Amino acid sequence: MALQNIDGERALAWGAIEAGVSVVTGYPGSPGTNTFTALEEMGKDYGHNTEWCVNERVALDQAAGASQAGRRALVCLKSVGMNVALDTVMVLNMTGVHAGLVMVMGDDPGAWGSQNEQDTRLISPLTELPMVEVSDPIEGRATMKWAFEFSEKHQTIVIIRLTRSYSVSTAEMEGLNPPATRTSLSPAREPYRFISALITVHDSHTRLHGKIKAIGEEFDNSPLNEVWGSGKTGVIATGMVYTKFKE
């Protein structure tokens, strides 16, 4: 298969198709928009549904419904859009998801296309959800596929954080290879599972803390982690900061 030069956001879109995504929702905002538009462009060929929504919370609500119905779903938004979606996030973190649900969330250091320079990494401990960063398009494509599997295993939203530097980066990679069959689960029909109310909140939050412990232990041994070089002194870096540091 011939190599193609692919940018970071399209690489994420390819990873989503290869993971068997069924529903893609979002609200315009850069970085993050180009992942949605790439998936919108390829929807007719690969059979997934894409929809721009009236705001980011509605986008997440629709994706959560798809997940509960057993279909893998992706939400594309940016940092200030994550603020809009928080009301739903702070319930979904406790109820959990069913089929894989991944959020592509773009931060914008330098405010190239944003109202602020918000650092949304602090959202991860606030919401008690796993967040990963990607350092190049090849890793982004692989991470997207991993994220859907991880989401289903732990019944949690997985957030993939990117920045403009990642969005405009490029890499040569083999062409798109969609799965022969789309991953799907039977709809989740457990009574009260997705209802967060007085009688369920305490148990749901306790269960979430158990998830966090298991997720943390798995992250410690994740194949996404890499040790480069040797010696007694090290520097810990993530995402495009790691790539720039190597350069």
PDB file of C-alpha atoms in Angstrom:
ATOM      1  CA  MET A   1       0.000   0.000   0.000  1.00  0.00           C
ATOM      2  CA  ALA A   2       1.480   3.351  -1.067  1.00  0.00           C
ATOM      3  CA  LEU A   3       2.493   5.865   1.607  1.00  0.00           C
ATOM      4  CA  GLN A   4       0.526   9.110   1.884  1.00  0.00           C
ATOM      5  CA  ASN A   5       1.464  12.376   3.573  1.00  0.00           C
ATOM      6  CA  ILE A   6      -1.294  12.978   6.153  1.00  0.00           C
ATOM      7  CA  ASP A   7      -1.792  15.809   8.650  1.00  0.00           C
ATOM      8  CA  GLY A   8      -2.512  15.247  12.330  1.00  0.00           C
ATOM      9  CA  GLU A   9      -6.263  15.783  12.353  1.00  0.00           C
ATOM     10  CA  ARG A  10      -6.915  13.617   9.289  1.00  0.00           C
ATOM     11  CA  ALA A  11      -4.811  10.912  10.936  1.00  0.00           C
ATOM     12  CA  LEU A  12      -7.231  11.008  13.885  1.00  0.00           C
ATOM     13  CA  ALA A  13     -10.144  10.721  11.439  1.00  0.00           C
ATOM     14  CA  TRP A  14      -8.542   7.677   9.818  1.00  0.00           C
ATOM     15  CA  GLY A  15      -8.056   6.111  13.235  1.00  0.00           C
ATOM     16  CA  ALA A  16     -11.728   6.674  14.064  1.00  0.00           C
ATOM     17  CA  ILE A  17     -12.869   4.990  10.837  1.00  0.00           C
ATOM     18  CA  GLU A  18     -10.513   2.069  11.460  1.00  0.00           C
ATOM     19  CA  ALA A  19     -11.956   1.792  14.997  1.00  0.00           C
ATOM     20  CA  GLY A  20     -15.459   1.434  13.534  1.00  0.00           C
ATOM     21  CA  VAL A  21     -16.937   4.776  14.584  1.00  0.00           C
ATOM     22  CA  SER A  22     -20.649   5.097  13.740  1.00  0.00           C
ATOM     23  CA  VAL A  23     -21.610   8.594  14.925  1.00  0.00           C
ATOM     24  CA  VAL A  24     -19.520  11.781  14.794  1.00  0.00           C
ATOM     25  CA  THR A  25     -20.796  15.022  16.312  1.00  0.00           C
ATOM     26  CA  GLY A  26     -19.212  18.406  16.908  1.00  0.00           C
ATOM     27  CA  TYR A  27     -19.319  22.155  16.978  1.00  0.00           C
ATOM     28  CA  PRO A  28     -16.937  24.266  14.841  1.00  0.00           C
ATOM     29  CA  GLY A  29     -13.727  25.437  16.480  1.00  0.00           C
ATOM     30  CA  SER A  30     -10.030  25.121  15.681  1.00  0.00           C
ATOM     31  CA  PRO A  31      -8.167  22.963  16.495  1.00  0.00           C
ATOM     32  CA  GLY A  32     -10.525  19.998  16.184  1.00  0.00           C
ATOM     33  CA  THR A  33     -12.720  21.068  13.263  1.00  0.00           C
ATOM     34  CA  ASN A  34     -10.524  19.408  10.647  1.00  0.00           C
ATOM     35  CA  THR A  35     -11.011  15.978  12.216  1.00  0.00           C
ATOM     36  CA  PHE A  36     -14.769  16.427  11.890  1.00  0.00           C
ATOM     37  CA  THR A  37     -14.617  17.771   8.324  1.00  0.00           C
ATOM     38  CA  ALA A  38     -12.378  14.887   7.249  1.00  0.00           C
ATOM     39  CA  LEU A  39     -14.900  12.421   8.673  1.00  0.00           C
ATOM     40  CA  GLU A  40     -17.783  14.351   7.094  1.00  0.00           C
ATOM     41  CA  GLU A  41     -16.024  14.159   3.735  1.00  0.00           C
ATOM     42  CA  MET A  42     -15.539  10.382   4.029  1.00  0.00           C
ATOM     43  CA  GLY A  43     -18.946   9.539   5.531  1.00  0.00           C
ATOM     44  CA  LYS A  44     -20.521   8.513   2.211  1.00  0.00           C
ATOM     45  CA  ASP A  45     -17.714   6.057   1.544  1.00  0.00           C
ATOM     46  CA  TYR A  46     -17.493   4.472   4.987  1.00  0.00           C
ATOM     47  CA  GLY A  47     -21.056   4.693   6.334  1.00  0.00           C
ATOM     48  CA  HIS A  48     -20.671   6.706   9.539  1.00  0.00           C
ATOM     49  CA  ASN A  49     -23.008   9.606  10.339  1.00  0.00           C
ATOM     50  CA  THR A  50     -21.714  13.135  10.989  1.00  0.00           C
ATOM     51  CA  GLU A  51     -23.641  16.090  12.388  1.00  0.00           C
ATOM     52  CA  TRP A  52     -22.753  19.642  13.390  1.00  0.00           C
ATOM     53  CA  CYS A  53     -24.739  20.489  16.507  1.00  0.00           C
ATOM     54  CA  VAL A  54     -26.160  23.701  17.944  1.00  0.00           C
ATOM     55  CA  ASN A  55     -23.531  23.607  20.710  1.00  0.00           C
ATOM     56  CA  GLU A  56     -20.975  21.299  22.307  1.00  0.00           C
ATOM     57  CA  ARG A  57     -23.252  20.005  25.044  1.00  0.00           C
ATOM     58  CA  VAL A  58     -25.819  18.871  22.489  1.00  0.00           C
ATOM     59  CA  ALA A  59     -23.000  17.216  20.521  1.00  0.00           C
ATOM     60  CA  LEU A  60     -21.988  15.220  23.585  1.00  0.00           C
ATOM     61  CA  ASP A  61     -25.612  14.397  24.441  1.00  0.00           C
ATOM     62  CA  GLN A  62     -26.130  12.915  20.980  1.00  0.00           C
ATOM     63  CA  ALA A  63     -22.881  10.957  21.115  1.00  0.00           C
ATOM     64  CA  ALA A  64     -23.817   9.617  24.560  1.00  0.00           C
ATOM     65  CA  GLY A  65     -27.142   8.413  23.151  1.00  0.00           C
ATOM     66  CA  ALA A  66     -25.337   6.607  20.348  1.00  0.00           C
ATOM     67  CA  SER A  67     -22.985   4.994  22.863  1.00  0.00           C
ATOM     68  CA  GLN A  68     -25.903   3.803  25.005  1.00  0.00           C
ATOM     69  CA  ALA A  69     -27.451   2.322  21.845  1.00  0.00           C
ATOM     70  CA  GLY A  70     -24.263   0.315  21.268  1.00  0.00           C
ATOM     71  CA  ARG A  71     -22.549   2.421  18.592  1.00  0.00           C
ATOM     72  CA  ARG A  72     -19.089   3.931  18.838  1.00  0.00           C
ATOM     73  CA  ALA A  73     -19.210   7.735  18.866  1.00  0.00           C
ATOM     74  CA  LEU A  74     -16.761  10.620  18.531  1.00  0.00           C
ATOM     75  CA  VAL A  75     -17.195  14.251  19.623  1.00  0.00           C
ATOM     76  CA  CYS A  76     -15.021  17.023  18.125  1.00  0.00           C
ATOM     77  CA  LEU A  77     -14.712  20.300  20.036  1.00  0.00           C
ATOM     78  CA  LYS A  78     -12.145  22.788  21.318  1.00  0.00           C
ATOM     79  CA  SER A  79     -11.128  24.126  24.709  1.00  0.00           C
ATOM     80  CA  VAL A  80     -13.849  26.732  25.182  1.00  0.00           C
ATOM     81  CA  GLY A  81     -16.336  24.218  23.813  1.00  0.00           C
ATOM     82  CA  MET A  82     -15.355  21.767  26.541  1.00  0.00           C
ATOM     83  CA  ASN A  83     -16.593  24.399  29.016  1.00  0.00           C
ATOM     84  CA  VAL A  84     -19.997  24.324  27.307  1.00  0.00           C
ATOM     85  CA  ALA A  85     -20.119  20.514  27.430  1.00  0.00           C
ATOM     86  CA  LEU A  86     -19.144  20.262  31.111  1.00  0.00           C
ATOM     87  CA  ASP A  87     -22.696  19.969  32.409  1.00  0.00           C
ATOM     88  CA  THR A  88     -23.125  16.678  30.564  1.00  0.00           C
ATOM     89  CA  VAL A  89     -19.526  15.558  31.183  1.00  0.00           C
ATOM     90  CA  MET A  90     -19.952  15.844  34.961  1.00  0.00           C
ATOM     91  CA  VAL A  91     -22.802  13.314  34.832  1.00  0.00           C
ATOM     92  CA  LEU A  92     -21.474  10.961  32.144  1.00  0.00           C
ATOM     93  CA  ASN A  93     -18.242  10.532  34.095  1.00  0.00           C
ATOM     94  CA  MET A  94     -20.249   8.866  36.887  1.00  0.00           C
ATOM     95  CA  THR A  95     -22.832   6.948  34.848  1.00  0.00           C
ATOM     96  CA  GLY A  96     -20.169   5.787  32.427  1.00  0.00           C
ATOM     97  CA  VAL A  97     -20.677   4.921  28.756  1.00  0.00           C
ATOM     98  CA  HIS A  98     -21.496   1.716  26.872  1.00  0.00           C
ATOM     99  CA  ALA A  99     -19.963   1.556  23.390  1.00  0.00           C
ATOM    100  CA  GLY A 100     -16.742   3.522  23.002  1.00  0.00           C
ATOM    101  CA  LEU A 101     -17.077   7.306  23.334  1.00  0.00           C
ATOM    102  CA  VAL A 102     -14.056   9.491  22.539  1.00  0.00           C
ATOM    103  CA  MET A 103     -13.720  13.277  22.656  1.00  0.00           C
ATOM    104  CA  VAL A 104     -11.188  15.112  20.473  1.00  0.00           C
ATOM    105  CA  MET A 105     -10.471  18.312  22.383  1.00  0.00           C
ATOM    106  CA  GLY A 106      -8.295  21.076  20.899  1.00  0.00           C
ATOM    107  CA  ASP A 107      -6.311  23.558  22.995  1.00  0.00           C
ATOM    108  CA  ASP A 108      -4.900  26.651  21.304  1.00  0.00           C
ATOM    109  CA  PRO A 109      -1.615  27.954  22.792  1.00  0.00           C
ATOM    110  CA  GLY A 110      -0.939  31.302  21.090  1.00  0.00           C
ATOM    111  CA  ALA A 111      -4.661  31.812  20.453  1.00  0.00           C
ATOM    112  CA  TRP A 112      -4.348  31.269  16.696  1.00  0.00           C
ATOM    113  CA  GLY A 113      -8.109  30.890  16.432  1.00  0.00           C
ATOM    114  CA  SER A 114      -9.496  31.209  19.945  1.00  0.00           C
ATOM    115  CA  GLN A 115     -10.869  33.617  22.510  1.00  0.00           C
ATOM    116  CA  ASN A 116      -8.227  32.565  25.055  1.00  0.00           C
ATOM    117  CA  GLU A 117      -5.185  30.342  25.678  1.00  0.00           C
ATOM    118  CA  GLN A 118      -7.006  27.991  28.023  1.00  0.00           C
ATOM    119  CA  ASP A 119      -5.010  24.987  29.238  1.00  0.00           C
ATOM    120  CA  THR A 120      -7.699  22.329  29.436  1.00  0.00           C
ATOM    121  CA  ARG A 121      -5.470  19.585  30.829  1.00  0.00           C
ATOM    122  CA  LEU A 122      -6.836  20.524  34.253  1.00  0.00           C
ATOM    123  CA  ILE A 123     -10.222  19.231  33.053  1.00  0.00           C
ATOM    124  CA  SER A 124      -8.977  15.647  33.429  1.00  0.00           C
ATOM    125  CA  PRO A 125      -8.626  15.610  37.248  1.00  0.00           C
ATOM    126  CA  LEU A 126     -11.718  17.813  37.607  1.00  0.00           C
ATOM    127  CA  THR A 127     -13.921  15.425  35.635  1.00  0.00           C
ATOM    128  CA  GLU A 128     -12.071  12.286  36.797  1.00  0.00           C
ATOM    129  CA  LEU A 129     -11.687  11.128  33.196  1.00  0.00           C
ATOM    130  CA  PRO A 130      -8.623   9.797  31.331  1.00  0.00           C
ATOM    131  CA  MET A 131      -6.904  12.218  28.935  1.00  0.00           C
ATOM    132  CA  VAL A 132      -4.091  11.416  26.513  1.00  0.00           C
ATOM    133  CA  GLU A 133      -1.977  13.643  24.263  1.00  0.00           C
ATOM    134  CA  VAL A 134      -0.546  12.734  20.882  1.00  0.00           C
ATOM    135  CA  SER A 135       2.899  13.687  19.609  1.00  0.00           C
ATOM    136  CA  ASP A 136       2.671  13.010  15.860  1.00  0.00           C
ATOM    137  CA  PRO A 137       0.104  11.870  13.259  1.00  0.00           C
ATOM    138  CA  ILE A 138       1.202   8.222  13.304  1.00  0.00           C
ATOM    139  CA  GLU A 139       0.755   8.091  17.062  1.00  0.00           C
ATOM    140  CA  GLY A 140      -2.542   9.985  16.732  1.00  0.00           C
ATOM    141  CA  ARG A 141      -3.991   7.396  14.362  1.00  0.00           C
ATOM    142  CA  ALA A 142      -2.964   4.523  16.647  1.00  0.00           C
ATOM    143  CA  THR A 143      -4.128   6.346  19.766  1.00  0.00           C
ATOM    144  CA  MET A 144      -7.600   6.919  18.347  1.00  0.00           C
ATOM    145  CA  LYS A 145      -8.060   3.186  17.785  1.00  0.00           C
ATOM    146  CA  TRP A 146      -6.687   2.451  21.267  1.00  0.00           C
ATOM    147  CA  ALA A 147      -9.011   5.067  22.814  1.00  0.00           C
ATOM    148  CA  PHE A 148     -12.194   3.382  21.569  1.00  0.00           C
ATOM    149  CA  GLU A 149     -11.065   0.012  22.909  1.00  0.00           C
ATOM    150  CA  PHE A 150     -10.036   1.570  26.232  1.00  0.00           C
ATOM    151  CA  SER A 151     -13.333   3.453  26.493  1.00  0.00           C
ATOM    152  CA  GLU A 152     -15.344   0.264  26.105  1.00  0.00           C
ATOM    153  CA  LYS A 153     -13.117  -1.723  28.467  1.00  0.00           C
ATOM    154  CA  HIS A 154     -13.487   0.798  31.291  1.00  0.00           C
ATOM    155  CA  GLN A 155     -16.899   2.210  30.243  1.00  0.00           C
ATOM    156  CA  THR A 156     -15.511   5.731  30.342  1.00  0.00           C
ATOM    157  CA  ILE A 157     -15.152   8.721  28.056  1.00  0.00           C
ATOM    158  CA  VAL A 158     -11.579   9.065  26.772  1.00  0.00           C
ATOM    159  CA  ILE A 159     -10.340  12.581  25.936  1.00  0.00           C
ATOM    160  CA  ILE A 160      -7.660  13.047  23.263  1.00  0.00           C
ATOM    161  CA  ARG A 161      -6.034  16.471  23.660  1.00  0.00           C
ATOM    162  CA  LEU A 162      -4.395  18.121  20.681  1.00  0.00           C
ATOM    163  CA  THR A 163      -2.954  21.539  19.876  1.00  0.00           C
ATOM    164  CA  ARG A 164      -2.513  23.485  16.653  1.00  0.00           C
ATOM    165  CA  SER A 165       1.089  22.261  16.375  1.00  0.00           C
ATOM    166  CA  TYR A 166      -0.211  18.708  16.169  1.00  0.00           C
ATOM    167  CA  SER A 167      -3.006  19.650  13.752  1.00  0.00           C
ATOM    168  CA  VAL A 168      -0.589  21.074  11.157  1.00  0.00           C
ATOM    169  CA  SER A 169       2.084  18.398  11.591  1.00  0.00           C
ATOM    170  CA  THR A 170       2.344  15.758   8.856  1.00  0.00           C
ATOM    171  CA  ALA A 171       3.697  12.242   8.474  1.00  0.00           C
ATOM    172  CA  GLU A 172       3.868   9.580   5.797  1.00  0.00           C
ATOM    173  CA  MET A 173       1.719   6.547   6.507  1.00  0.00           C
ATOM    174  CA  GLU A 174      -0.031   3.679   4.775  1.00  0.00           C
ATOM    175  CA  GLY A 175      -3.524   4.298   3.422  1.00  0.00           C
ATOM    176  CA  LEU A 176      -6.822   3.940   5.248  1.00  0.00           C
ATOM    177  CA  ASN A 177      -7.788   0.388   6.202  1.00  0.00           C
ATOM    178  CA  PRO A 178     -11.383   0.319   7.540  1.00  0.00           C
ATOM    179  CA  PRO A 179     -12.620  -2.788   9.398  1.00  0.00           C
ATOM    180  CA  ALA A 180     -14.609  -5.418   7.533  1.00  0.00           C
ATOM    181  CA  THR A 181     -17.446  -5.123  10.066  1.00  0.00           C
ATOM    182  CA  ARG A 182     -18.407  -2.130  12.203  1.00  0.00           C
ATOM    183  CA  THR A 183     -17.962  -2.655  15.939  1.00  0.00           C
ATOM    184  CA  SER A 184     -21.291  -2.511  17.807  1.00  0.00           C
ATOM    185  CA  LEU A 185     -22.829  -3.704  21.059  1.00  0.00           C
ATOM    186  CA  SER A 186     -26.382  -4.535  22.018  1.00  0.00           C
ATOM    187  CA  PRO A 187     -28.132  -1.466  23.480  1.00  0.00           C
ATOM    188  CA  ALA A 188     -27.617  -0.894  27.217  1.00  0.00           C
ATOM    189  CA  ARG A 189     -30.944  -1.554  28.914  1.00  0.00           C
ATOM    190  CA  GLU A 190     -30.024  -1.790  32.625  1.00  0.00           C
ATOM    191  CA  PRO A 191     -32.598   0.139  34.690  1.00  0.00           C
ATOM    192  CA  TYR A 192     -31.297   3.421  36.116  1.00  0.00           C
ATOM    193  CA  ARG A 193     -27.773   2.924  34.769  1.00  0.00           C
ATOM    194  CA  PHE A 194     -27.709   6.274  32.971  1.00  0.00           C
ATOM    195  CA  ILE A 195     -29.795   8.177  35.499  1.00  0.00           C
ATOM    196  CA  SER A 196     -27.827  10.361  37.922  1.00  0.00           C
ATOM    197  CA  ALA A 197     -30.075  11.339  40.818  1.00  0.00           C
ATOM    198  CA  LEU A 198     -30.048  11.390  44.606  1.00  0.00           C
ATOM    199  CA  ILE A 199     -30.427   7.644  45.010  1.00  0.00           C
ATOM    200  CA  THR A 200     -27.676   6.720  42.504  1.00  0.00           C
ATOM    201  CA  VAL A 201     -24.980   9.400  42.817  1.00  0.00           C
ATOM    202  CA  HIS A 202     -23.027   8.009  45.772  1.00  0.00           C
ATOM    203  CA  ASP A 203     -22.723   4.510  44.324  1.00  0.00           C
ATOM    204  CA  SER A 204     -21.892   5.912  40.884  1.00  0.00           C
ATOM    205  CA  HIS A 205     -19.134   8.129  42.264  1.00  0.00           C
ATOM    206  CA  THR A 206     -17.691   5.286  44.324  1.00  0.00           C
ATOM    207  CA  ARG A 207     -17.635   3.125  41.208  1.00  0.00           C
ATOM    208  CA  LEU A 208     -15.897   5.953  39.297  1.00  0.00           C
ATOM    209  CA  HIS A 209     -13.110   6.081  41.899  1.00  0.00           C
ATOM    210  CA  GLY A 210     -12.584   2.364  41.384  1.00  0.00           C
ATOM    211  CA  LYS A 211     -12.304   2.966  37.637  1.00  0.00           C
ATOM    212  CA  ILE A 212      -9.753   5.726  38.188  1.00  0.00           C
ATOM    213  CA  LYS A 213      -7.541   3.386  40.186  1.00  0.00           C
ATOM    214  CA  ALA A 214      -7.686   0.695  37.485  1.00  0.00           C
ATOM    215  CA  ILE A 215      -7.111   3.261  34.725  1.00  0.00           C
ATOM    216  CA  GLY A 216      -4.111   4.732  36.539  1.00  0.00           C
ATOM    217  CA  GLU A 217      -2.507   1.322  36.940  1.00  0.00           C
ATOM    218  CA  GLU A 218      -3.040   0.575  33.242  1.00  0.00           C
ATOM    219  CA  PHE A 219      -1.657   3.973  32.224  1.00  0.00           C
ATOM    220  CA  ASP A 220       1.544   3.239  34.145  1.00  0.00           C
ATOM    221  CA  ASN A 221       2.203   0.323  31.785  1.00  0.00           C
ATOM    222  CA  SER A 222       0.651   1.811  28.657  1.00  0.00           C
ATOM    223  CA  PRO A 223       2.317   1.185  25.276  1.00  0.00           C
ATOM    224  CA  LEU A 224       1.711   4.894  24.602  1.00  0.00           C
ATOM    225  CA  ASN A 225       4.534   5.688  27.030  1.00  0.00           C
ATOM    226  CA  GLU A 226       8.040   5.757  25.582  1.00  0.00           C
ATOM    227  CA  VAL A 227      11.493   6.044  27.081  1.00  0.00           C
ATOM    228  CA  TRP A 228      13.989   7.611  24.689  1.00  0.00           C
ATOM    229  CA  GLY A 229      17.735   7.793  25.329  1.00  0.00           C
ATOM    230  CA  SER A 230      19.687   6.746  28.402  1.00  0.00           C
ATOM    231  CA  GLY A 231      21.376   8.167  31.481  1.00  0.00           C
ATOM    232  CA  LYS A 232      20.521   9.145  35.060  1.00  0.00           C
ATOM    233  CA  THR A 233      18.705  12.395  34.300  1.00  0.00           C
ATOM    234  CA  GLY A 234      15.421  12.530  32.417  1.00  0.00           C
ATOM    235  CA  VAL A 235      12.830  14.972  31.174  1.00  0.00           C
ATOM    236  CA  ILE A 236       9.124  14.052  31.183  1.00  0.00           C
ATOM    237  CA  ALA A 237       7.170  15.520  28.266  1.00  0.00           C
ATOM    238  CA  THR A 238       3.867  14.803  26.518  1.00  0.00           C
ATOM    239  CA  GLY A 239       2.280  15.472  23.148  1.00  0.00           C
ATOM    240  CA  MET A 240       3.801  18.000  20.765  1.00  0.00           C
ATOM    241  CA  VAL A 241       6.007  19.323  23.597  1.00  0.00           C
ATOM    242  CA  TYR A 242       7.776  15.958  23.425  1.00  0.00           C
ATOM    243  CA  THR A 243       8.117  16.226  19.638  1.00  0.00           C
ATOM    244  CA  LYS A 244       9.503  19.768  19.832  1.00  0.00           C
ATOM    245  CA  PHE A 245      11.884  18.746  22.607  1.00  0.00           C
ATOM    246  CA  LYS A 246      13.297  15.940  20.442  1.00  0.00           C
ATOM    247  CA  GLU A 247      13.683  18.364  17.531  1.00  0.00           C
TER     248      GLU A 247
END
